[in-house]
Structures are given as structure tokens and as C-alpha cells.
Amino acid sequence: MRYTGTLARGIRLPIIKQGDDLAEIVADCVVGATEAEGFVLRDNDVIGVTEGVVAISQGNYATLEQLAEDVRQKFPSGEVGVVFPLMSRNRFLNILKGISKGADKVYVLLSYPFDEVGNPIMDINRFDEVDDTLKMLETKPVLASRFEQEAGVFRHPFTGMNYIEMFQSVGEHVEVFISNDPRDILLLTPHVLVGEVHARFRTKKRLQKAGAKSVFMLSDILASSVAGSGFHPEYGVLGSNFTSQGKLKLFPRDCDAFIEAVRDKIKQRTGVRIEAMVYGDGAFKDPAHGIWELADPVVSPGYSEMLGGQPNEIKLKYVADQELAGLSDDEKEQALKSMIRKKGEASAKAGSFDLGTTPRKYADLVGSLCDLISGSGDKGTPVVLVQGYFDDYATQ
């Protein structure tokens, strides 16, 4: 009898620096772990590498001055209205500092009671009364100081920061306003930068339809190199993180080539054909405060082909209790294994055998697992080895 299913191990790496052959280092450390810890790699095991070390090895950095230069090029009027950015220090504060360096006037429009991933800007228990009051005000959008008169001064439950105060402190030419209608920014300026991560395309379309003269997204900022900067052609500064004073680490590029290099090196050393991915934020939500973890534009910016699929699973407890209730334990086990082996056939999915299963993409599921295993602090395991993820009850 096989006693274990899916296993996930954090793999320690040395400190990665720009120019390192990361694929070689990952292969060294994974193979070294198998030898030191006494386990073996198997086909379809998954090696996940966090996006941070991939970007570091690539040297995909940009200074705030380089970001500012791109803002100057895209907003020659000197005015920028930033709509619905994340309320985050490492995700947006330094981007805002770069924007402020490249513009004469910056209007920041925040949504309430929280941003698009659930970071709160006020006590949710007061939302209804505050919302009613704000709707009656003649001046739109609402100046942040006026908003705080109604909603109170609020500090983030995790960081303890007042984000209105933080963003306002970037410069005297930066003003913070509050509204849940992105088109309200057009009452301040016709030149808009959409700060959202996941809803950015819809918001851009709404602003253009409402008459904005120019609309860019954060994914357009540093989408190409500016004065020798790093860049990301699809995501720009989305997925970027604070790294040092005056500098941003951008989302990694060319992830598909990197994961194929990892797979090839593992194959050469072990004969095993593993799957591989680059992962960022996991797609899960904090149960206490409802904050969605996914501040990156995607869970995984690159993964091997198998990870692009979705689970096709049978709900074992349903089938065992409902369809096979009259069988003995041994008969039930053999019947379940037979059904699992045939689940690719159309007849195996008849009825409600998959009831309650959730067909998310493997890359999102495994990437979220990797993020939970590696953490975001001092575990020192930016690589995660996931074994047996594609196994099932019928796998020996």
C-alpha cells in the first residue's frame, strides 16, 4: 500500500545575484537535496522557482528616475491621474514616487472601502453610513481629508499603515481623492494612468469611452527599456517590488526559456522529465480580513505545458457513499481505482462523479502551493519541489 500522496519540499539556494546561471544553481540544489535527504525524483514532479530570484538573476531592475522618464514621455502635459492603485508599500508606494518625479501634478484616486485585492481604507462596518453621506456631497471626487472626516482615520490591519497619509506624503504636488467611479478622475485631469492589476483593461475602456484624452496602464510603464532600464513587455511595472532605495525589481521576463533550461538540466543529470514553473503570489484570500494575496498580474508568468491543464477528478467520497455503497471494502477500492483509470472516457464523467471538484488551472493551484511553502520572509527556500501532484488514488 502506498501511504503518501502529494509532497512539497522547500529547497534552499545560495543568495542569488545578477548574472548567476540560475537554472544550473536550481538543478544543483534540487539534485543535491535528493542525495542528502534520500528521496528520488520522478517524472512529472514539479520544480517551482519564485519570480523574485529569476528577476534578480536577469538583472531586471529599474530606477525611479528611469520610471519617471517614461512617465514624462507618456504624459507630456505634466499631469497624471492615477486610478485605483493597490494600497501597498512594496507594490505601489515606490511606483508613485517615480510617477511624482516625472509629473508636475499627480492626482491619486483610491477606491473604498478597499482596493481591488481587499486592502481596506476604512472600517467596513461603517461603509453604509459613510457611503450614504459621500453620495450626497456635491463635490466629486471626495478629497481624502474630507473622506477621513466621515470614515475616520484608518490603519491597515496587517501593516498598521495609513495609506492615505503615506501616499499624500510623497510630495506637495500629490493629492489623494476617494471615489468608486474611475471616471471621476476626469473631473481633475483628462490624462490617466490606471493603477489596477486585474481590472485594468475594463477600467481603461470605461475611461476612454468617458472622454479621457490619454489613458495608460501600469503595464504600459517600462514595457520597454528606458535609458537602459529593465522592462517587461507585457506587464510593465505590474508585479514589481521595492528592492532598495530608488530602485524597483520588475517581474521576470523570458520565463519559458528559463523553465526549459531547468528541465533540460534535470533531465541530463537524472534522466527524469520534470515539470517546471516560475511562481509569484499565490491566489488565496486571508480569512480574517478578506485580503486577496494575488497582487501580481498572474500566479505564474511561465510554466511547462502540463501545468497549463486542469484537473479531471472524481469526487471519491461521493462515489464511495452513493454509487458503491453496497460493495465490500475491497470491492469498493477496486471499483474506485477502475473508475479513476477510466476517467478520461466520456462515460466516466456521467452523473455527478465530479460534483464538488474545482477545475482550476494546475499552474494556479501548484503556484499557490509553492507560495505557501516558500513564504515571503526568511525561509530561504525560493525553490519548491512538488512530488506526486498528478498522482491519484489509483497510482501505485
Tab-separated table of C-alpha atoms in Angstrom:
chain	number	residue	atom	x	y	z
A	1	MET	CA	0.000	0.000	0.000
A	2	ARG	CA	1.197	3.488	-0.804
A	3	TYR	CA	0.873	5.757	2.233
A	4	THR	CA	1.586	9.224	0.812
A	5	GLY	CA	0.165	11.408	-1.907
A	6	THR	CA	1.367	14.889	-2.814
A	7	LEU	CA	4.520	16.125	-1.050
A	8	ALA	CA	6.037	19.608	-1.221
A	9	ARG	CA	9.568	20.498	-0.117
A	10	GLY	CA	11.209	23.881	0.127
A	11	ILE	CA	14.674	23.765	-1.479
A	12	ARG	CA	17.344	26.109	-0.172
A	13	LEU	CA	19.507	28.082	-2.575
A	14	PRO	CA	22.555	30.264	-2.048
A	15	ILE	CA	21.968	34.013	-2.284
A	16	ILE	CA	21.258	34.760	-5.947
A	17	LYS	CA	22.824	37.752	-7.670
A	18	GLN	CA	22.601	39.328	-11.088
A	19	GLY	CA	24.269	37.285	-13.806
A	20	ASP	CA	24.074	33.929	-11.992
A	21	ASP	CA	23.213	30.844	-14.053
A	22	LEU	CA	20.040	30.251	-12.065
A	23	ALA	CA	18.956	27.145	-13.988
A	24	GLU	CA	22.291	25.496	-13.155
A	25	ILE	CA	22.030	26.509	-9.493
A	26	VAL	CA	18.463	25.185	-9.235
A	27	ALA	CA	19.489	21.843	-10.739
A	28	ASP	CA	22.496	21.624	-8.391
A	29	CYS	CA	20.370	22.263	-5.313
A	30	VAL	CA	17.452	20.003	-6.255
A	31	VAL	CA	19.713	17.069	-7.134
A	32	GLY	CA	21.812	17.794	-4.046
A	33	ALA	CA	18.658	17.658	-1.918
A	34	THR	CA	17.717	14.242	-3.287
A	35	GLU	CA	21.159	12.901	-2.373
A	36	ALA	CA	21.284	14.491	1.070
A	37	GLU	CA	17.676	13.759	2.079
A	38	GLY	CA	17.353	10.312	0.499
A	39	PHE	CA	14.452	10.760	-1.920
A	40	VAL	CA	14.241	10.369	-5.692
A	41	LEU	CA	12.821	12.485	-8.482
A	42	ARG	CA	10.049	11.065	-10.631
A	43	ASP	CA	8.603	12.021	-13.993
A	44	ASN	CA	6.059	14.853	-13.696
A	45	ASP	CA	7.397	16.129	-10.382
A	46	VAL	CA	7.199	19.935	-10.392
A	47	ILE	CA	10.014	22.371	-9.670
A	48	GLY	CA	8.721	25.847	-8.875
A	49	VAL	CA	11.099	28.825	-8.771
A	50	THR	CA	9.944	32.092	-7.240
A	51	GLU	CA	9.780	35.032	-9.635
A	52	GLY	CA	11.978	37.152	-7.365
A	53	VAL	CA	15.177	35.152	-7.864
A	54	VAL	CA	14.512	34.810	-11.598
A	55	ALA	CA	14.255	38.600	-11.948
A	56	ILE	CA	17.349	39.112	-9.786
A	57	SER	CA	19.448	36.728	-11.899
A	58	GLN	CA	18.243	38.547	-15.029
A	59	GLY	CA	19.050	41.939	-13.553
A	60	ASN	CA	15.541	43.140	-14.377
A	61	TYR	CA	15.707	46.365	-12.366
A	62	ALA	CA	14.707	49.963	-12.963
A	63	THR	CA	15.455	53.119	-11.037
A	64	LEU	CA	12.743	55.585	-10.095
A	65	GLU	CA	14.417	58.098	-12.414
A	66	GLN	CA	14.017	55.702	-15.345
A	67	LEU	CA	10.382	55.188	-14.402
A	68	ALA	CA	9.960	58.964	-14.172
A	69	GLU	CA	11.398	59.420	-17.654
A	70	ASP	CA	8.836	57.012	-19.091
A	71	VAL	CA	6.076	58.954	-17.320
A	72	ARG	CA	7.382	62.213	-18.840
A	73	GLN	CA	7.294	60.664	-22.303
A	74	LYS	CA	3.762	59.342	-21.907
A	75	PHE	CA	2.322	62.382	-20.091
A	76	PRO	CA	3.968	65.451	-21.664
A	77	SER	CA	1.303	67.720	-20.136
A	78	GLY	CA	2.848	67.099	-16.711
A	79	GLU	CA	-0.479	65.955	-15.230
A	80	VAL	CA	-1.245	62.382	-14.219
A	81	GLY	CA	-4.380	60.990	-12.589
A	82	VAL	CA	-3.641	57.572	-11.072
A	83	VAL	CA	-6.788	55.457	-10.709
A	84	PHE	CA	-7.313	52.699	-8.149
A	85	PRO	CA	-3.757	51.593	-7.295
A	86	LEU	CA	-3.113	48.930	-4.677
A	87	MET	CA	-2.750	50.262	-1.159
A	88	SER	CA	0.679	48.776	-0.635
A	89	ARG	CA	4.137	49.926	0.371
A	90	ASN	CA	6.233	47.493	-1.624
A	91	ARG	CA	3.800	47.276	-4.565
A	92	PHE	CA	2.828	50.888	-5.221
A	93	LEU	CA	4.481	53.442	-2.938
A	94	ASN	CA	7.755	53.486	-4.873
A	95	ILE	CA	5.947	53.443	-8.191
A	96	LEU	CA	4.117	56.554	-7.006
A	97	LYS	CA	7.431	58.140	-6.064
A	98	GLY	CA	8.668	57.515	-9.599
A	99	ILE	CA	5.467	58.919	-11.099
A	100	SER	CA	5.771	62.030	-8.916
A	101	LYS	CA	9.319	62.597	-10.169
A	102	GLY	CA	8.047	62.589	-13.753
A	103	ALA	CA	4.994	64.831	-13.332
A	104	ASP	CA	4.221	68.336	-12.106
A	105	LYS	CA	0.840	67.330	-10.663
A	106	VAL	CA	-0.381	63.891	-9.563
A	107	TYR	CA	-3.922	63.035	-8.544
A	108	VAL	CA	-4.375	59.656	-6.862
A	109	LEU	CA	-7.892	58.213	-6.821
A	110	LEU	CA	-8.449	55.458	-4.239
A	111	SER	CA	-11.482	53.198	-4.026
A	112	TYR	CA	-13.322	52.453	-0.805
A	113	PRO	CA	-13.871	50.526	1.447
A	114	PHE	CA	-10.939	48.591	-0.060
A	115	ASP	CA	-8.781	48.246	-3.162
A	116	GLU	CA	-9.248	45.515	-5.766
A	117	VAL	CA	-7.450	42.861	-3.693
A	118	GLY	CA	-9.204	43.749	-0.449
A	119	ASN	CA	-6.789	46.092	1.343
A	120	PRO	CA	-9.154	48.239	3.455
A	121	ILE	CA	-9.098	52.016	3.628
A	122	MET	CA	-11.826	52.259	6.281
A	123	ASP	CA	-13.756	50.204	8.820
A	124	ILE	CA	-16.081	48.050	6.711
A	125	ASN	CA	-18.694	48.185	9.477
A	126	ARG	CA	-19.124	51.909	8.757
A	127	PHE	CA	-19.366	51.563	4.993
A	128	ASP	CA	-23.130	52.029	4.572
A	129	GLU	CA	-23.393	55.229	6.586
A	130	VAL	CA	-20.252	56.717	5.043
A	131	ASP	CA	-21.341	55.734	1.540
A	132	ASP	CA	-24.718	57.435	2.022
A	133	THR	CA	-23.009	60.629	3.203
A	134	LEU	CA	-20.490	60.724	0.352
A	135	LYS	CA	-23.198	60.225	-2.252
A	136	MET	CA	-24.906	63.394	-1.022
A	137	LEU	CA	-21.791	65.538	-1.314
A	138	GLU	CA	-21.807	67.862	-4.317
A	139	THR	CA	-18.051	67.815	-4.840
A	140	LYS	CA	-16.744	64.742	-6.675
A	141	PRO	CA	-14.355	63.047	-6.253
A	142	VAL	CA	-14.019	63.474	-2.491
A	143	LEU	CA	-10.772	64.894	-1.138
A	144	ALA	CA	-9.104	62.385	1.155
A	145	SER	CA	-9.176	64.710	4.154
A	146	ARG	CA	-12.961	65.090	3.738
A	147	PHE	CA	-13.303	61.325	3.428
A	148	GLU	CA	-11.460	60.814	6.713
A	149	GLN	CA	-13.805	63.248	8.427
A	150	GLU	CA	-16.639	60.850	7.622
A	151	ALA	CA	-14.886	57.470	7.700
A	152	GLY	CA	-12.288	58.162	10.371
A	153	VAL	CA	-8.521	57.759	10.204
A	154	PHE	CA	-7.869	54.093	9.478
A	155	ARG	CA	-4.787	51.901	9.673
A	156	HIS	CA	-4.267	48.706	7.694
A	157	PRO	CA	-4.928	45.637	9.884
A	158	PHE	CA	-1.687	43.924	8.839
A	159	THR	CA	0.808	46.732	8.297
A	160	GLY	CA	-0.623	49.349	10.648
A	161	MET	CA	-0.126	51.971	7.930
A	162	ASN	CA	-2.431	54.839	6.990
A	163	TYR	CA	-2.165	54.651	3.196
A	164	ILE	CA	-3.908	57.946	2.553
A	165	GLU	CA	-1.280	59.661	4.675
A	166	MET	CA	1.521	57.631	3.120
A	167	PHE	CA	0.605	58.429	-0.482
A	168	GLN	CA	-0.054	62.087	0.323
A	169	SER	CA	3.414	62.378	1.890
A	170	VAL	CA	5.146	61.580	-1.420
A	171	GLY	CA	5.074	65.254	-2.386
A	172	GLU	CA	3.179	68.517	-2.150
A	173	HIS	CA	2.141	68.128	-5.781
A	174	VAL	CA	0.434	64.795	-4.992
A	175	GLU	CA	-3.225	64.917	-3.949
A	176	VAL	CA	-5.319	61.946	-2.834
A	177	PHE	CA	-9.035	61.628	-3.609
A	178	ILE	CA	-11.640	58.958	-2.953
A	179	SER	CA	-14.329	57.560	-5.262
A	180	ASN	CA	-15.648	54.256	-6.543
A	181	ASP	CA	-16.184	55.568	-10.059
A	182	PRO	CA	-12.893	55.694	-12.003
A	183	ARG	CA	-14.387	58.276	-14.363
A	184	ASP	CA	-14.393	60.815	-11.546
A	185	ILE	CA	-10.673	61.293	-12.188
A	186	LEU	CA	-11.668	63.124	-15.375
A	187	LEU	CA	-13.068	65.930	-13.235
A	188	LEU	CA	-9.461	66.551	-12.188
A	189	THR	CA	-7.437	65.701	-15.292
A	190	PRO	CA	-8.013	64.101	-18.715
A	191	HIS	CA	-4.661	62.275	-18.537
A	192	VAL	CA	-4.982	58.991	-16.679
A	193	LEU	CA	-2.803	56.107	-15.526
A	194	VAL	CA	-4.803	53.030	-14.495
A	195	GLY	CA	-3.293	51.568	-11.340
A	196	GLU	CA	-5.352	48.392	-11.136
A	197	VAL	CA	-3.812	44.969	-11.659
A	198	HIS	CA	-6.644	42.641	-12.639
A	199	ALA	CA	-9.410	45.026	-13.761
A	200	ARG	CA	-7.130	47.373	-15.709
A	201	PHE	CA	-8.443	46.681	-19.213
A	202	ARG	CA	-12.089	47.274	-18.280
A	203	THR	CA	-11.233	50.487	-16.428
A	204	LYS	CA	-9.163	51.749	-19.354
A	205	LYS	CA	-12.068	51.115	-21.727
A	206	ARG	CA	-14.509	52.966	-19.434
A	207	LEU	CA	-12.189	55.966	-19.200
A	208	GLN	CA	-11.667	56.134	-22.945
A	209	LYS	CA	-15.411	55.968	-23.527
A	210	ALA	CA	-15.898	58.769	-20.973
A	211	GLY	CA	-13.619	61.102	-22.939
A	212	ALA	CA	-10.145	60.771	-21.416
A	213	LYS	CA	-7.509	62.359	-23.671
A	214	SER	CA	-4.824	59.831	-22.768
A	215	VAL	CA	-5.071	56.563	-20.843
A	216	PHE	CA	-2.186	54.282	-19.962
A	217	MET	CA	-1.935	51.363	-17.553
A	218	LEU	CA	0.866	50.435	-15.163
A	219	SER	CA	1.534	47.584	-17.586
A	220	ASP	CA	2.476	50.249	-20.173
A	221	ILE	CA	5.080	51.851	-17.891
A	222	LEU	CA	8.546	50.355	-18.563
A	223	ALA	CA	7.063	47.967	-21.106
A	224	SER	CA	10.290	48.618	-22.990
A	225	SER	CA	13.696	49.734	-21.793
A	226	VAL	CA	14.066	53.409	-20.888
A	227	ALA	CA	17.605	54.768	-20.584
A	228	GLY	CA	18.975	51.252	-20.127
A	229	SER	CA	16.383	50.123	-17.582
A	230	GLY	CA	14.928	46.687	-17.112
A	231	PHE	CA	11.437	46.219	-18.520
A	232	HIS	CA	8.591	43.795	-19.027
A	233	PRO	CA	6.845	43.863	-22.426
A	234	GLU	CA	3.517	42.519	-21.104
A	235	TYR	CA	3.301	43.704	-17.503
A	236	GLY	CA	5.483	46.814	-17.272
A	237	VAL	CA	5.780	47.695	-13.573
A	238	LEU	CA	2.946	45.364	-12.541
A	239	GLY	CA	4.391	42.644	-10.342
A	240	SER	CA	7.306	44.881	-9.365
A	241	ASN	CA	8.644	45.090	-5.828
A	242	PHE	CA	10.663	47.529	-3.783
A	243	THR	CA	14.249	46.303	-3.631
A	244	SER	CA	16.457	49.190	-2.488
A	245	GLN	CA	16.279	52.938	-2.184
A	246	GLY	CA	15.308	54.397	-5.534
A	247	LYS	CA	15.087	51.046	-7.317
A	248	LEU	CA	12.424	48.533	-8.373
A	249	LYS	CA	12.751	44.848	-9.194
A	250	LEU	CA	10.431	44.109	-12.102
A	251	PHE	CA	8.548	40.918	-12.946
A	252	PRO	CA	10.874	38.430	-14.711
A	253	ARG	CA	10.982	38.107	-18.487
A	254	ASP	CA	11.579	35.105	-20.761
A	255	CYS	CA	10.293	32.634	-18.175
A	256	ASP	CA	9.524	29.920	-20.730
A	257	ALA	CA	13.165	29.749	-21.804
A	258	PHE	CA	14.269	29.604	-18.176
A	259	ILE	CA	11.976	26.723	-17.212
A	260	GLU	CA	13.048	24.721	-20.263
A	261	ALA	CA	16.667	25.222	-19.201
A	262	VAL	CA	15.815	23.862	-15.733
A	263	ARG	CA	14.018	20.861	-17.226
A	264	ASP	CA	16.897	20.108	-19.579
A	265	LYS	CA	19.499	20.247	-16.814
A	266	ILE	CA	17.468	17.942	-14.560
A	267	LYS	CA	16.946	15.540	-17.473
A	268	GLN	CA	20.671	15.456	-18.222
A	269	ARG	CA	21.570	14.651	-14.623
A	270	THR	CA	18.798	12.267	-13.604
A	271	GLY	CA	17.011	11.049	-16.721
A	272	VAL	CA	13.762	12.364	-15.214
A	273	ARG	CA	11.433	14.660	-17.171
A	274	ILE	CA	10.089	17.086	-14.592
A	275	GLU	CA	7.595	19.911	-14.999
A	276	ALA	CA	8.697	23.431	-14.066
A	277	MET	CA	7.235	26.848	-13.388
A	278	VAL	CA	8.050	30.348	-12.207
A	279	TYR	CA	5.621	31.429	-9.496
A	280	GLY	CA	4.752	34.679	-7.760
A	281	ASP	CA	1.860	35.461	-5.451
A	282	GLY	CA	-0.497	32.635	-4.640
A	283	ALA	CA	-4.199	33.049	-5.402
A	284	PHE	CA	-5.651	32.759	-1.916
A	285	LYS	CA	-7.556	35.053	0.429
A	286	ASP	CA	-6.916	35.813	4.093
A	287	PRO	CA	-9.928	34.526	6.059
A	288	ALA	CA	-9.741	37.144	8.809
A	289	HIS	CA	-9.680	40.344	6.738
A	290	GLY	CA	-10.597	39.165	3.233
A	291	ILE	CA	-7.382	40.377	1.598
A	292	TRP	CA	-6.612	38.548	-1.642
A	293	GLU	CA	-2.946	37.644	-1.892
A	294	LEU	CA	-2.656	37.997	-5.674
A	295	ALA	CA	-1.022	41.398	-6.168
A	296	ASP	CA	0.988	40.046	-9.109
A	297	PRO	CA	-0.752	40.115	-12.501
A	298	VAL	CA	-0.676	36.287	-12.646
A	299	VAL	CA	0.256	33.445	-10.305
A	300	SER	CA	2.762	32.104	-12.812
A	301	PRO	CA	4.402	34.038	-15.668
A	302	GLY	CA	5.823	30.834	-17.150
A	303	TYR	CA	5.200	27.104	-16.854
A	304	SER	CA	5.632	23.866	-18.770
A	305	GLU	CA	2.809	22.511	-20.895
A	306	MET	CA	1.324	20.013	-18.437
A	307	LEU	CA	0.769	22.774	-15.871
A	308	GLY	CA	-1.486	24.598	-18.317
A	309	GLY	CA	-4.152	21.910	-17.960
A	310	GLN	CA	-6.925	21.468	-15.426
A	311	PRO	CA	-7.720	18.608	-13.026
A	312	ASN	CA	-10.199	15.973	-14.186
A	313	GLU	CA	-11.132	14.420	-10.875
A	314	ILE	CA	-13.732	12.098	-9.444
A	315	LYS	CA	-15.240	13.032	-6.090
A	316	LEU	CA	-14.200	9.917	-4.172
A	317	LYS	CA	-16.382	10.436	-1.100
A	318	TYR	CA	-19.473	10.995	-3.262
A	319	VAL	CA	-18.887	7.924	-5.408
A	320	ALA	CA	-17.989	5.725	-2.420
A	321	ASP	CA	-21.079	6.770	-0.447
A	322	GLN	CA	-23.619	6.921	-3.271
A	323	GLU	CA	-22.591	4.778	-6.226
A	324	LEU	CA	-20.701	1.978	-4.487
A	325	ALA	CA	-22.466	1.861	-1.137
A	326	GLY	CA	-23.392	-1.847	-1.354
A	327	LEU	CA	-19.885	-3.169	-2.045
A	328	SER	CA	-17.357	-4.587	0.390
A	329	ASP	CA	-14.276	-2.525	1.240
A	330	ASP	CA	-12.063	-4.475	-1.155
A	331	GLU	CA	-14.648	-4.370	-3.930
A	332	LYS	CA	-15.164	-0.645	-3.368
A	333	GLU	CA	-11.420	0.039	-3.556
A	334	GLN	CA	-11.032	-1.894	-6.804
A	335	ALA	CA	-14.097	-0.229	-8.313
A	336	LEU	CA	-12.837	3.239	-7.393
A	337	LYS	CA	-9.430	2.577	-8.919
A	338	SER	CA	-11.048	1.263	-12.070
A	339	MET	CA	-13.229	4.375	-12.361
A	340	ILE	CA	-10.208	6.630	-11.876
A	341	ARG	CA	-8.248	4.835	-14.594
A	342	LYS	CA	-11.180	5.298	-16.981
A	343	LYS	CA	-11.987	8.887	-16.021
A	344	GLY	CA	-10.704	10.186	-19.341
A	345	GLU	CA	-13.558	8.405	-21.080
A	346	ALA	CA	-16.781	10.331	-21.527
A	347	SER	CA	-18.809	7.671	-19.691
A	348	ALA	CA	-16.686	8.067	-16.572
A	349	LYS	CA	-17.857	11.663	-16.135
A	350	ALA	CA	-21.532	10.824	-16.372
A	351	GLY	CA	-23.782	11.746	-13.469
A	352	SER	CA	-22.278	13.674	-10.570
A	353	PHE	CA	-18.925	11.913	-10.179
A	354	ASP	CA	-17.090	15.253	-10.346
A	355	LEU	CA	-19.552	17.071	-8.079
A	356	GLY	CA	-17.718	19.493	-5.777
A	357	THR	CA	-14.383	19.369	-7.615
A	358	THR	CA	-12.949	22.711	-8.777
A	359	PRO	CA	-11.313	22.709	-12.244
A	360	ARG	CA	-8.771	25.487	-11.752
A	361	LYS	CA	-5.618	25.604	-13.842
A	362	TYR	CA	-2.771	23.477	-12.496
A	363	ALA	CA	-0.379	26.439	-12.712
A	364	ASP	CA	-2.566	28.469	-10.351
A	365	LEU	CA	-3.045	25.609	-7.903
A	366	VAL	CA	0.580	24.487	-7.795
A	367	GLY	CA	1.861	28.064	-7.845
A	368	SER	CA	-0.287	28.905	-4.816
A	369	LEU	CA	1.045	25.823	-3.020
A	370	CYS	CA	4.607	26.868	-3.815
A	371	ASP	CA	3.988	30.381	-2.469
A	372	LEU	CA	2.625	28.970	0.786
A	373	ILE	CA	5.591	26.623	1.179
A	374	SER	CA	8.298	29.170	0.390
A	375	GLY	CA	6.723	32.094	2.243
A	376	SER	CA	7.847	35.678	1.738
A	377	GLY	CA	10.297	36.113	4.598
A	378	ASP	CA	13.423	34.323	5.755
A	379	LYS	CA	12.761	30.652	4.984
A	380	GLY	CA	15.454	30.763	2.320
A	381	THR	CA	13.654	28.314	0.040
A	382	PRO	CA	12.905	30.138	-3.226
A	383	VAL	CA	12.579	26.775	-4.970
A	384	VAL	CA	9.813	24.311	-4.156
A	385	LEU	CA	9.742	20.682	-5.268
A	386	VAL	CA	6.215	19.272	-5.530
A	387	GLN	CA	6.017	15.494	-5.917
A	388	GLY	CA	3.015	13.361	-6.706
A	389	TYR	CA	0.715	16.222	-7.617
A	390	PHE	CA	-0.540	14.456	-10.730
A	391	ASP	CA	-0.949	11.121	-8.951
A	392	ASP	CA	-4.323	9.812	-7.828
A	393	TYR	CA	-5.765	7.029	-5.668
A	394	ALA	CA	-5.076	4.506	-8.417
A	395	THR	CA	-1.367	5.383	-8.692
A	396	GLN	CA	0.871	2.713	-7.170
